[in-house]
mmCIF file of C-alpha atoms and ligand atoms in Angstrom:
data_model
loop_
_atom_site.group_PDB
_atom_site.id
_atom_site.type_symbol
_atom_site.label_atom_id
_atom_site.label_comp_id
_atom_site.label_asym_id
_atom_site.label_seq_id
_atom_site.Cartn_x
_atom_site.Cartn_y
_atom_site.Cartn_z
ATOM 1 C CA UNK A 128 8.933 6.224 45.287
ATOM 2 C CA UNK A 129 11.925 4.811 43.981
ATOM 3 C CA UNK A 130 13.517 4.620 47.433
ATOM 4 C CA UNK A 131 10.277 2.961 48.989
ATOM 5 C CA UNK A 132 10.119 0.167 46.595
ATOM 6 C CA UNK A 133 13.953 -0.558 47.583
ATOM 7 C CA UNK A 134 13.541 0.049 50.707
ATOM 8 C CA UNK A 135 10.244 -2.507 50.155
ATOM 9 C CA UNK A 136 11.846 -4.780 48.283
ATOM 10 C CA UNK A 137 13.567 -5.691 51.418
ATOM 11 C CA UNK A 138 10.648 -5.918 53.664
ATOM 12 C CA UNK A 139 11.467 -2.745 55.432
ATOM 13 C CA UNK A 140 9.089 -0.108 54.177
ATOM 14 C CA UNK A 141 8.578 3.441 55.820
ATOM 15 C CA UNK A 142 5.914 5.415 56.599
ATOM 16 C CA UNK A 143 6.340 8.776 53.819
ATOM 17 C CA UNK A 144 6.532 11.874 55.353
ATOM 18 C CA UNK A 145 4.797 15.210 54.270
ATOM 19 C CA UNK A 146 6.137 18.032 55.080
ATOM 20 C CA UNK A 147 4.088 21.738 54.587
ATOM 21 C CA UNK A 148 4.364 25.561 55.035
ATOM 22 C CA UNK A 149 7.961 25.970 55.871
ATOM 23 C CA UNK A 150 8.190 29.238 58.255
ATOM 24 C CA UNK A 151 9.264 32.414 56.318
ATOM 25 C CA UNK A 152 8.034 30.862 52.755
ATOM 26 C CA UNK A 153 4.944 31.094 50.903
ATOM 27 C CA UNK A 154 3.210 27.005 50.763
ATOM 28 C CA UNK A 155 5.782 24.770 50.276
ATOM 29 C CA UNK A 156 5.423 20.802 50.612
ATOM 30 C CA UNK A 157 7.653 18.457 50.417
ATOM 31 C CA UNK A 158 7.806 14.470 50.739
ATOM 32 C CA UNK A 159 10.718 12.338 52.183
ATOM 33 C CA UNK A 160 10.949 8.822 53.598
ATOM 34 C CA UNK A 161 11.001 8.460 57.832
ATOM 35 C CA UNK A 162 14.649 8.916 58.972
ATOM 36 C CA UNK A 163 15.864 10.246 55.924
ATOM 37 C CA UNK A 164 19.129 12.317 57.190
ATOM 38 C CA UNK A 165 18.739 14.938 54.196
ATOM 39 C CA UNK A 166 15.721 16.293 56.057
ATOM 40 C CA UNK A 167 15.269 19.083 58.953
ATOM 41 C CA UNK A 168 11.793 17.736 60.167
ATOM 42 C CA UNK A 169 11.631 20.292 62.550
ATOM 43 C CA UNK A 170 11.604 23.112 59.287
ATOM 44 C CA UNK A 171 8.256 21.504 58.311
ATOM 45 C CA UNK A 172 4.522 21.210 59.739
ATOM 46 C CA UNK A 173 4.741 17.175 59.250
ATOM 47 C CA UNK A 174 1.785 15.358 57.872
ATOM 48 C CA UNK A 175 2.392 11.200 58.157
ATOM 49 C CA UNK A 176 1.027 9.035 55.962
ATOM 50 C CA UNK A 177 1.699 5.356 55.286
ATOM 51 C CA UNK A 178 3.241 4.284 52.113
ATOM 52 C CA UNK A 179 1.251 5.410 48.895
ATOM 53 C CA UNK A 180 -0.215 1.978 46.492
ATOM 54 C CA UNK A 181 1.465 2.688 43.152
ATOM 55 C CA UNK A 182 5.264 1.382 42.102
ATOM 56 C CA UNK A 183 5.891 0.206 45.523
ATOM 57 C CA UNK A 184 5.025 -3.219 46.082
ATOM 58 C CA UNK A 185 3.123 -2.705 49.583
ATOM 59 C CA UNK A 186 -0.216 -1.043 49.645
ATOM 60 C CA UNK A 187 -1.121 1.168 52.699
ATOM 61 C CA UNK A 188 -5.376 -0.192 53.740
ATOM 62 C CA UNK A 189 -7.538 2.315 54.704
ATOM 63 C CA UNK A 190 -7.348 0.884 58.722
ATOM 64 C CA UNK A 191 -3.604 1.424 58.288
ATOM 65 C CA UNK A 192 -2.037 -1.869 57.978
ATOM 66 C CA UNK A 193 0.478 -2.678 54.951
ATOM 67 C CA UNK A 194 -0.791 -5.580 51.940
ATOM 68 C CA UNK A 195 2.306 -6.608 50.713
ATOM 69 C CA UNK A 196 1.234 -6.667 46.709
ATOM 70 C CA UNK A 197 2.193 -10.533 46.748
ATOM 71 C CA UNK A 198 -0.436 -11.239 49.793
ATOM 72 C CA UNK A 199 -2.980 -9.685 47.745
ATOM 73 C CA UNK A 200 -2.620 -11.676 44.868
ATOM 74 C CA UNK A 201 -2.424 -14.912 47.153
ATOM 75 C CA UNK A 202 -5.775 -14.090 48.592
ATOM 76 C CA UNK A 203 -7.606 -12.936 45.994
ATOM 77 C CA UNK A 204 -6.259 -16.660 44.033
ATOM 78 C CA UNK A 205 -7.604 -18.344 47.827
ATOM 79 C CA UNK A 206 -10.958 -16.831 47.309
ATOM 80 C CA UNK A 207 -11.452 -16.955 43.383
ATOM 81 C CA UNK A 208 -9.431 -19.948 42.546
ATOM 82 C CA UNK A 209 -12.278 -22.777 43.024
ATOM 83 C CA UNK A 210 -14.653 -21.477 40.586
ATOM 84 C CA UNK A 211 -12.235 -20.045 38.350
ATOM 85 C CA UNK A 212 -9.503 -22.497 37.777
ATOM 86 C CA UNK A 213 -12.616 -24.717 36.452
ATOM 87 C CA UNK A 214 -13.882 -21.864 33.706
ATOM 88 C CA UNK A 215 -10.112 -21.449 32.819
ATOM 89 C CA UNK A 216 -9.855 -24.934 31.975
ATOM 90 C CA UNK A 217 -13.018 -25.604 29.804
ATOM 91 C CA UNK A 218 -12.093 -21.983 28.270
ATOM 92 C CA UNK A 219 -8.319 -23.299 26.651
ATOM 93 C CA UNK A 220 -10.232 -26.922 25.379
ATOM 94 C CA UNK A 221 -12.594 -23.944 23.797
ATOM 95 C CA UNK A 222 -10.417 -21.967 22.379
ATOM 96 C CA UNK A 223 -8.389 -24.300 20.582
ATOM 97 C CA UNK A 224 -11.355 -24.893 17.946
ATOM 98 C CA UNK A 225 -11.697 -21.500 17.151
ATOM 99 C CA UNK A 226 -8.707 -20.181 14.712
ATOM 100 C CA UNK A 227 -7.094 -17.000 16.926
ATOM 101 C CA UNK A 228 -7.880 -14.692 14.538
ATOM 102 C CA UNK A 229 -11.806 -15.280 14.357
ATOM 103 C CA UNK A 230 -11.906 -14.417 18.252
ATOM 104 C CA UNK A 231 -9.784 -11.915 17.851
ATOM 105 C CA UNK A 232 -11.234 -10.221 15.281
ATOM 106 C CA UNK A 233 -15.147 -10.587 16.730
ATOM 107 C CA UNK A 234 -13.667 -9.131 19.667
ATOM 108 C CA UNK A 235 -12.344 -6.376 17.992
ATOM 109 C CA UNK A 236 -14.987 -5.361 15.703
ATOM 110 C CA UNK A 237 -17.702 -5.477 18.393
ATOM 111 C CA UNK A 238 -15.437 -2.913 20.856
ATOM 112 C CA UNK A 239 -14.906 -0.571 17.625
ATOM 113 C CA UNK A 240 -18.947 -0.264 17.143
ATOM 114 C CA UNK A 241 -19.555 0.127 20.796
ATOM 115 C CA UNK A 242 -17.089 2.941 20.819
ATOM 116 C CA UNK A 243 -18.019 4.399 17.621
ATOM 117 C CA UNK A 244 -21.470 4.345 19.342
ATOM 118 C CA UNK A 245 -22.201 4.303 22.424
ATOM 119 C CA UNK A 246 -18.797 5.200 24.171
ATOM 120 C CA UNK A 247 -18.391 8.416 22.899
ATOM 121 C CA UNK A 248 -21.201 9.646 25.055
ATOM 122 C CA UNK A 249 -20.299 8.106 28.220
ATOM 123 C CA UNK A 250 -16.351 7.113 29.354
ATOM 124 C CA UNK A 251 -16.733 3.568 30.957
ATOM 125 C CA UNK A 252 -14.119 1.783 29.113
ATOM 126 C CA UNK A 253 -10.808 0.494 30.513
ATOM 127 C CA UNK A 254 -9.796 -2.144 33.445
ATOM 128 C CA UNK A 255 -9.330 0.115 36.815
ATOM 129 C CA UNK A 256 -7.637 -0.893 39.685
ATOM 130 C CA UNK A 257 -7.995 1.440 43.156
ATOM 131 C CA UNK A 258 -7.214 1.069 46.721
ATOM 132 C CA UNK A 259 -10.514 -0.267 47.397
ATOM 133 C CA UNK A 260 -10.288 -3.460 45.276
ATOM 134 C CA UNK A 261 -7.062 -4.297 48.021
ATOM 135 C CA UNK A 262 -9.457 -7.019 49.725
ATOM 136 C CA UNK A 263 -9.424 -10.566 48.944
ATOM 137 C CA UNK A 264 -13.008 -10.908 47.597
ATOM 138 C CA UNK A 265 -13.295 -7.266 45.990
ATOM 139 C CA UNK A 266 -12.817 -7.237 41.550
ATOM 140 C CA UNK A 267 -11.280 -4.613 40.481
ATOM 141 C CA UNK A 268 -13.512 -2.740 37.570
ATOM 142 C CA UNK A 269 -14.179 -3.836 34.230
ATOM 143 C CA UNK A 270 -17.178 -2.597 32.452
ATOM 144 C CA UNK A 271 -19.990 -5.253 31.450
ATOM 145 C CA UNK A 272 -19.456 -5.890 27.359
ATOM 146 C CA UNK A 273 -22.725 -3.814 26.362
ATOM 147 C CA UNK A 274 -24.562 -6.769 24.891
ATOM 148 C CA UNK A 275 -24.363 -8.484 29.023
ATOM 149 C CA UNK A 276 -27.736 -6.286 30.413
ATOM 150 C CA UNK A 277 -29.503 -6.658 27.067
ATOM 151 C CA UNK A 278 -28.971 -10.374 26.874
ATOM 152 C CA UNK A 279 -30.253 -10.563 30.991
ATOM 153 C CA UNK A 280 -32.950 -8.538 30.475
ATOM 154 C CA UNK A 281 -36.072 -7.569 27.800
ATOM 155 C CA UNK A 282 -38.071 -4.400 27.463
ATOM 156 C CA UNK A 283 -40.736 -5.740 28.435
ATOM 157 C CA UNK A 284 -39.972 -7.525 31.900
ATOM 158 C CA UNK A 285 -39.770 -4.387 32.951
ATOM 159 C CA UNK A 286 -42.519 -2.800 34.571
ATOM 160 C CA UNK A 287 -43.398 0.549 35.740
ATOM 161 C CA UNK A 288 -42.792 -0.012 39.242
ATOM 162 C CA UNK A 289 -39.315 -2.259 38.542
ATOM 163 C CA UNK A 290 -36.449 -1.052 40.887
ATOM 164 C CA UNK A 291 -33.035 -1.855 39.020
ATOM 165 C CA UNK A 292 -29.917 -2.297 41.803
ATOM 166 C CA UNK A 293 -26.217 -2.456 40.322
ATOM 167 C CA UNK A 294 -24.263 -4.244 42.666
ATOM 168 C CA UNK A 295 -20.648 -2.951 41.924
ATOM 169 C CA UNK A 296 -21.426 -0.235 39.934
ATOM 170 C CA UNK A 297 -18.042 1.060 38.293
ATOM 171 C CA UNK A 298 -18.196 3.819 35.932
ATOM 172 C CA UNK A 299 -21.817 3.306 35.739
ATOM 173 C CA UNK A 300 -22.213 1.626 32.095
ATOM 174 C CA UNK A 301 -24.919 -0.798 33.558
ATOM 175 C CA UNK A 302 -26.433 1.674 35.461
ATOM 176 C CA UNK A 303 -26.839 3.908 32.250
ATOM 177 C CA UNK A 304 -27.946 1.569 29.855
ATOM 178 C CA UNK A 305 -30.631 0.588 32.617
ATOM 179 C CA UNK A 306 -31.617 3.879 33.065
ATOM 180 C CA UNK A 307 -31.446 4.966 29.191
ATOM 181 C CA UNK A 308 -33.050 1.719 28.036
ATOM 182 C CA UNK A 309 -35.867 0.390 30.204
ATOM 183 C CA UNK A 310 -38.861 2.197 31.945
ATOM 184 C CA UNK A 311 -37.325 1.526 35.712
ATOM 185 C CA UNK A 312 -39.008 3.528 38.660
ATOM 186 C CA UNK A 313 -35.561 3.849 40.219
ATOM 187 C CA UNK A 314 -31.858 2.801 39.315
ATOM 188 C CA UNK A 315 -29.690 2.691 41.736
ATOM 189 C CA UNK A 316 -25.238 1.766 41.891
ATOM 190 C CA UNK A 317 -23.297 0.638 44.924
ATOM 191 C CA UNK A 318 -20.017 1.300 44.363
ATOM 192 C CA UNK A 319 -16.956 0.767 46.562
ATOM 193 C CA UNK A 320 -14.856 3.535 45.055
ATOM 194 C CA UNK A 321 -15.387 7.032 45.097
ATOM 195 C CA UNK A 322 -13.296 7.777 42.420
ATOM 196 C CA UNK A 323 -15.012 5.059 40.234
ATOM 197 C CA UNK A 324 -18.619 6.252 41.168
ATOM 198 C CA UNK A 325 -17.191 10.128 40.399
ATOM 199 C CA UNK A 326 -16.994 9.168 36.829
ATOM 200 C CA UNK A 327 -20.178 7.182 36.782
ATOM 201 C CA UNK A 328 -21.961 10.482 38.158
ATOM 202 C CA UNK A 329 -20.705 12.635 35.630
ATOM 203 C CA UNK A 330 -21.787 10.102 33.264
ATOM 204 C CA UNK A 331 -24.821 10.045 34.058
ATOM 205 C CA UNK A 332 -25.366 13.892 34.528
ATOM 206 C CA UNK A 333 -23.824 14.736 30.963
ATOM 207 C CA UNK A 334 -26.570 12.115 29.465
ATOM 208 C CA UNK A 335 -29.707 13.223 31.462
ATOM 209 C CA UNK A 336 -31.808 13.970 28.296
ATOM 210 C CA UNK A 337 -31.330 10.840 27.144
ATOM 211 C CA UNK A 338 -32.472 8.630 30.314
ATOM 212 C CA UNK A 339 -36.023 7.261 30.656
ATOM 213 C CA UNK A 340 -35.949 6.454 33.965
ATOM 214 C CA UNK A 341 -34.435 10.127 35.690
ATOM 215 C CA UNK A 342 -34.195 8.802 39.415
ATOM 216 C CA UNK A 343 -30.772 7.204 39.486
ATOM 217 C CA UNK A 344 -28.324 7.453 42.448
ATOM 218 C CA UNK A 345 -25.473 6.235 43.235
ATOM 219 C CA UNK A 346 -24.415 5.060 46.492
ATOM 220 C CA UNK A 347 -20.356 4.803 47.741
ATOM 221 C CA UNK A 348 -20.024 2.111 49.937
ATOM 222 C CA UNK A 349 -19.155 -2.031 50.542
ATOM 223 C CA UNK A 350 -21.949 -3.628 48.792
ATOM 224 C CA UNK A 351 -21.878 -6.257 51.865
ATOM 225 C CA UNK A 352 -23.590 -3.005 54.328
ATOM 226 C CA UNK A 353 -25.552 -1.567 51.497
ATOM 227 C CA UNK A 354 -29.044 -2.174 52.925
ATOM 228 C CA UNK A 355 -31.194 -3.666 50.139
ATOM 229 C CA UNK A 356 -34.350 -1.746 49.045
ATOM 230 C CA UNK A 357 -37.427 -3.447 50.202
ATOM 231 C CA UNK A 358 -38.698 -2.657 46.692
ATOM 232 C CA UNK A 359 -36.271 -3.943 44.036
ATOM 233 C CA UNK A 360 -36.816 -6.286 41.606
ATOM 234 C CA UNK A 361 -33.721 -6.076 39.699
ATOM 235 C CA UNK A 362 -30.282 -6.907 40.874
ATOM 236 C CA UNK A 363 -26.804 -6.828 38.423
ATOM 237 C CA UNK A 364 -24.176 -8.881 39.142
ATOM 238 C CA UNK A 365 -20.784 -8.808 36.495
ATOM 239 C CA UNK A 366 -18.667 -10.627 39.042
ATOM 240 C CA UNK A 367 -17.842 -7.783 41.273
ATOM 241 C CA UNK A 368 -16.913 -9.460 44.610
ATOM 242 C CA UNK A 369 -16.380 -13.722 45.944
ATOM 243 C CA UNK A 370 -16.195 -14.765 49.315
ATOM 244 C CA UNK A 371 -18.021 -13.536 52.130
ATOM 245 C CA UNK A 372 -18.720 -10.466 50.440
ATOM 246 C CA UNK A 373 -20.883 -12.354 47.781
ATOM 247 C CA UNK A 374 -22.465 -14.415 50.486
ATOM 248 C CA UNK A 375 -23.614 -11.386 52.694
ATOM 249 C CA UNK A 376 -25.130 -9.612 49.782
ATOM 250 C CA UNK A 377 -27.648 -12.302 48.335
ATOM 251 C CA UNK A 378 -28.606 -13.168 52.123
ATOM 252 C CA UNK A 379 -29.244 -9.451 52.383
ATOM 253 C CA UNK A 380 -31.476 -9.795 49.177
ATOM 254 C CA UNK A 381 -33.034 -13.125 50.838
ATOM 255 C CA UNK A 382 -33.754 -11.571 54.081
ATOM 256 C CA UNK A 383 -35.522 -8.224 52.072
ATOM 257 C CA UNK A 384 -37.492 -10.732 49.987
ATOM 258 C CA UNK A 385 -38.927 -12.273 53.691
ATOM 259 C CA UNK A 386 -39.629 -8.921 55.278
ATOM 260 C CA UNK A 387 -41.629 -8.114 51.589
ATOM 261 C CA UNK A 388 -42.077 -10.929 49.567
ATOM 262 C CA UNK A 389 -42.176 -10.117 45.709
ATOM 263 C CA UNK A 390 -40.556 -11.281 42.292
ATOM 264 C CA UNK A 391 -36.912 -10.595 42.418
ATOM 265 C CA UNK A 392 -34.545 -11.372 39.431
ATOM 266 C CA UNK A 393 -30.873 -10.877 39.489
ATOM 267 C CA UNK A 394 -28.926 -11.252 36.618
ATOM 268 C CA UNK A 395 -25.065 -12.346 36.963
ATOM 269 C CA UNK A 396 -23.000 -11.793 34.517
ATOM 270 C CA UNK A 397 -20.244 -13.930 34.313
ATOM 271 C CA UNK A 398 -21.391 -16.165 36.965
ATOM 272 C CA UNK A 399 -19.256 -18.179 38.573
ATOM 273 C CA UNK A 400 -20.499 -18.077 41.629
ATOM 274 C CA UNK A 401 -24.384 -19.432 41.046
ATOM 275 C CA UNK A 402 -24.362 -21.969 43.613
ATOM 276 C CA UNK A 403 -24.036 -19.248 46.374
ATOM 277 C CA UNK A 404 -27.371 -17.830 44.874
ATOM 278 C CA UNK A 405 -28.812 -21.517 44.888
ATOM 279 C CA UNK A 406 -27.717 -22.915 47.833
ATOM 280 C CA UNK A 407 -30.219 -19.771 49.393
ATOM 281 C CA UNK A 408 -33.166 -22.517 48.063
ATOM 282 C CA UNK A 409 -34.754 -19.175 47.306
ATOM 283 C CA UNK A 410 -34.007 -19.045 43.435
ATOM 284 C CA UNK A 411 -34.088 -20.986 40.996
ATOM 285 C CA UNK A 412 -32.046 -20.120 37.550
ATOM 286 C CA UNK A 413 -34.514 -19.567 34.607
ATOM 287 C CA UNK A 414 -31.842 -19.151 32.270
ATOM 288 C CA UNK A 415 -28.746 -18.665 30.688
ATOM 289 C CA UNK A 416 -27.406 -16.467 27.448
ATOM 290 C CA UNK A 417 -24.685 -17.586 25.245
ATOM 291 C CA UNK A 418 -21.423 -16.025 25.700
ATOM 292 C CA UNK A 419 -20.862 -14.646 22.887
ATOM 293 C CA UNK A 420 -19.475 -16.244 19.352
ATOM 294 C CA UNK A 421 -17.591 -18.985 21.121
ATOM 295 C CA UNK A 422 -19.738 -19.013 23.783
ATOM 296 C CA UNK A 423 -16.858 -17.535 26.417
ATOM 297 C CA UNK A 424 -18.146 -18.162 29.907
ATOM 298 C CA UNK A 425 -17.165 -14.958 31.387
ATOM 299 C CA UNK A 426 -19.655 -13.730 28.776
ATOM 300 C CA UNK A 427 -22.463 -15.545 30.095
ATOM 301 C CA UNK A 428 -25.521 -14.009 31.715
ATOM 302 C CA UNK A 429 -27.822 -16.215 33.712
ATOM 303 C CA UNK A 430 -31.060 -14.916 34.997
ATOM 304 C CA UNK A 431 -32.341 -15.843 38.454
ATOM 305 C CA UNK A 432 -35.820 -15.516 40.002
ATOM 306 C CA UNK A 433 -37.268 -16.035 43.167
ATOM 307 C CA UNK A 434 -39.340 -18.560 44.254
HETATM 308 C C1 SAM B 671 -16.280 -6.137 37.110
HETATM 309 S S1 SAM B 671 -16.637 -4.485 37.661
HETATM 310 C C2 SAM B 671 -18.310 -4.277 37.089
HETATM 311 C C3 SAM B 671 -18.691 -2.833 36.845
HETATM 312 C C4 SAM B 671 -20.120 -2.585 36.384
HETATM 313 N N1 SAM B 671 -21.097 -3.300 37.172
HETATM 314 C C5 SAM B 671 -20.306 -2.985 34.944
HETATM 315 O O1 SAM B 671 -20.858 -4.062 34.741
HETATM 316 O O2 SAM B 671 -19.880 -2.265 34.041
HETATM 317 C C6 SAM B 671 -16.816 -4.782 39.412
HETATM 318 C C7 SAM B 671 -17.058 -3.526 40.224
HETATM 319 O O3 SAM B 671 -17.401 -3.904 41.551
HETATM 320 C C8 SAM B 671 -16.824 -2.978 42.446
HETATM 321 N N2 SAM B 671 -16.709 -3.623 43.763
HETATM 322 C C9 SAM B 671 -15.815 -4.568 44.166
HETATM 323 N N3 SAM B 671 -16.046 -4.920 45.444
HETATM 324 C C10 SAM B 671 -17.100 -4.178 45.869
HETATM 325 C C11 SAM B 671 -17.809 -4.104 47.100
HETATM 326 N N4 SAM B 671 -17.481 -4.872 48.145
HETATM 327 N N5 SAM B 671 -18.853 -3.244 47.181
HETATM 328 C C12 SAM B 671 -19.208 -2.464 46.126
HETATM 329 N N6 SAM B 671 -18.561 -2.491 44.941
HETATM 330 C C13 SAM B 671 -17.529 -3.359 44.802
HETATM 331 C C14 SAM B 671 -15.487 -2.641 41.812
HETATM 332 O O4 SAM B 671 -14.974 -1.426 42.295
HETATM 333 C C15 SAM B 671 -15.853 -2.604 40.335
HETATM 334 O O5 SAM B 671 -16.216 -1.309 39.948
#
C-alpha cells in the first residue's frame, strides 16, 4: 500500500499482484506491485487485481477503470453542489443565532438516549463509505436520526395493506423501525452495498420478536434498476443518491403509479432534491417537519403524495 500511493501520487499506479500456492509449500499468498524486481512471478499461481480503494488515492470500479480519489470528489460536488451550496448557506446565517454549545449539546444528548435505547439492539450507527458509493450521484451511508421516519410518518396512516420501500437502505435502521413500529404488509430495502445490507440483515434477524410487520427483505442492487412494486405505498428517501440516479427512481415510481394507480407517499428526508419529485406534476408536497431544535435542513422530512 505504501508503495501504491507513491507510486499514485505520481499518476502511475499498478495493477497489485496476488500471488498463491507456491509449489512444494502448504497455501502461501503473497501480494506485490506489477514489475516489482523482488518477485519470481513464475514461483506463484498469479491472481491480478487492480489497485485496492483504501490509503491509495485511486479507487479500482467494479468495470475496472481507476477513479482517481480527486475525480470523485469533483463529481460528486458537479452533481450535489446546486442544491447544496444553497442549504449550506442559509445553514451558517442559522447557526450563528444559536450559541455553539446549545446545538452541540441537543445533539449530543439526543445520540446518548438513542444509544442508550434503541442502538444497543441493532448496530446502525456510524458514517460508512464502500466501493459502491464511488459514483457521482451515489451518498455514502449515514443512518436517518431516529426521530426522521416518526416525524414522516403516523401510526395510523398506515394501513394493513401499506407496502413500506427504503430506497438506500444502509444498515437497515429505517427499515427496522418501519417494520418494528407500524402494521406494514411488507418492508422492503434496496441497498447498493452488500456489505451494508449484511449488517442490516443481521439486524433485522437478531430483532425478529420484536417486528410487527415479519415480511421484510432486503434487496442488493442500484436503486435506479430496482423495479418498483406495483403495490407500495410508502417510499423513504434520506438523501441517498442526486443526479440521474434520483431522476430514474421517482419516474420508476411514476410509471408504477400509471400501470396501478393508488395513493403513494414518499417521505424524503433531508430533501434537497424536491423539485425532481415535483417537476413529475404527479405529487404534490403535503408537508414538511421541523428539523430539529434549530430547525437544521438536513433534518427536515417532507411528505409527498400523489395526485
Ligand atoms: C444517507 S444513507 C441512508 C441510509 C438509510 N436509508 C437510513 O436512513 O438510515 C444512503 C444510503 O443509500 C445507499 N445508496 C447510495 N446510492 C445507491 C443506489 N444507487 N442504489 C441503492 N442504494 C444506494 C448508500 O449505500 C447508503 O447506505
Amino acid at each position: 500500500l505504501v508503495l501504491q500511493a507513491w507510486h499514485a501520487a505520481r499518476g502511475t499506479p499498478r495493477d497489485v499482484v496476488i500471488g498463491v500456492t507456491r509449489p512444494g509449500r502448504a497455501f502461501e499468498a503473497h501480494a506485490w506491485l506489477e514489475g516489482d524486481p523482488s518477485v519470481r512471478e513464475g514461483e506463484f499461481e498469479v491472481l491480478r487485481r487492480q489497485p485496492p480503494f483504501g490509503n491509495a488515492s485511486v479507487a479500482a470500479l467494479p468495470n475496472g477503470s481507476l477513479f482517481e480519489a480527486d475525480d470523485f470528489a469533483s463529481h460528486r460536488r458537479e452533481a450535489l453542489d446546486g442544491a447544496v451550496n444553497e442549504w449550506i448557506e442559509e445553514e451558517r446565517r442559522k447557526y450563528k443565532r444559536f450559541p455553539r454549545f446549545l446545538t452541540g449539546l441537543s445533539r449530543t444528548v439526543s445520540t446518548l438516549l438513542a444509544r442508550l435505547v434503541v442502538e444497543r439492539r441493532i448496530s446502525t450507527a456510524g458514517i460508512q463509505l464502500e466501493l459502491d458509493h464511488f459514483h457521482p450521484d451515489r451518498v455514502k451511508y449515514e443512518p436517518s436520526g431516529w426521530r426522521f421516519l416518526r416525524r414522516g410518518l403516523k401510526r395510523r396512516e398506515v394501513t394493513k395493506d401499506a407496502v413500506f420501500v427504503d430506497f438506500g437502505s444502509g444498515k437497515g435502521r429505517v427499515v427496522y423501525e418501519a417494520a418494528a413500529r407500524y402494521s406494514f404488509a411488507r418492508v422492503i430495502g434496496v441497498e447498493i452495498s452488500e456489505r451494508l445490507n449484511e449488517v442490516a440483515r443481521s439486524n433485522i434477524e437478531r430483532n425478529r420478536k420484536r417486528l410487527k410487520c415479519k415480511d421484510v427483505e432486503l434487496v442488493t442492487c442500484d436503486a435506479a434498476v430496482y423495479a418498483i412494486p406495483d403495490d407500495m405505498t410508502f417510499g423513504y428517501f434520506y438523501f441517498p443518491f442526486a443526479g440521474d440516479t434520483f431522476r430514474v427512481v421517482v419516474e420508476n415510481i411514476v410509471a408504477s403509479l400509471e400501470r396501478k394507480p393508488r395513493r403513494v407517499r414518499l417521505i424524503y428526508a433531508s430533501p434537497k432534491l424536491e423539485d425532481v419529485i415535483l417537476a413529475t406534476g404527479r405529487f404534490r408536497r403535503v408537508r414538511t417537519s421541523r428539523g430539529g431544535l434549530v430547525d437544521f435542513l438536513p433534518s427536515r422530512v417532507s411528505v409527498y403524495e400523489s395526485t
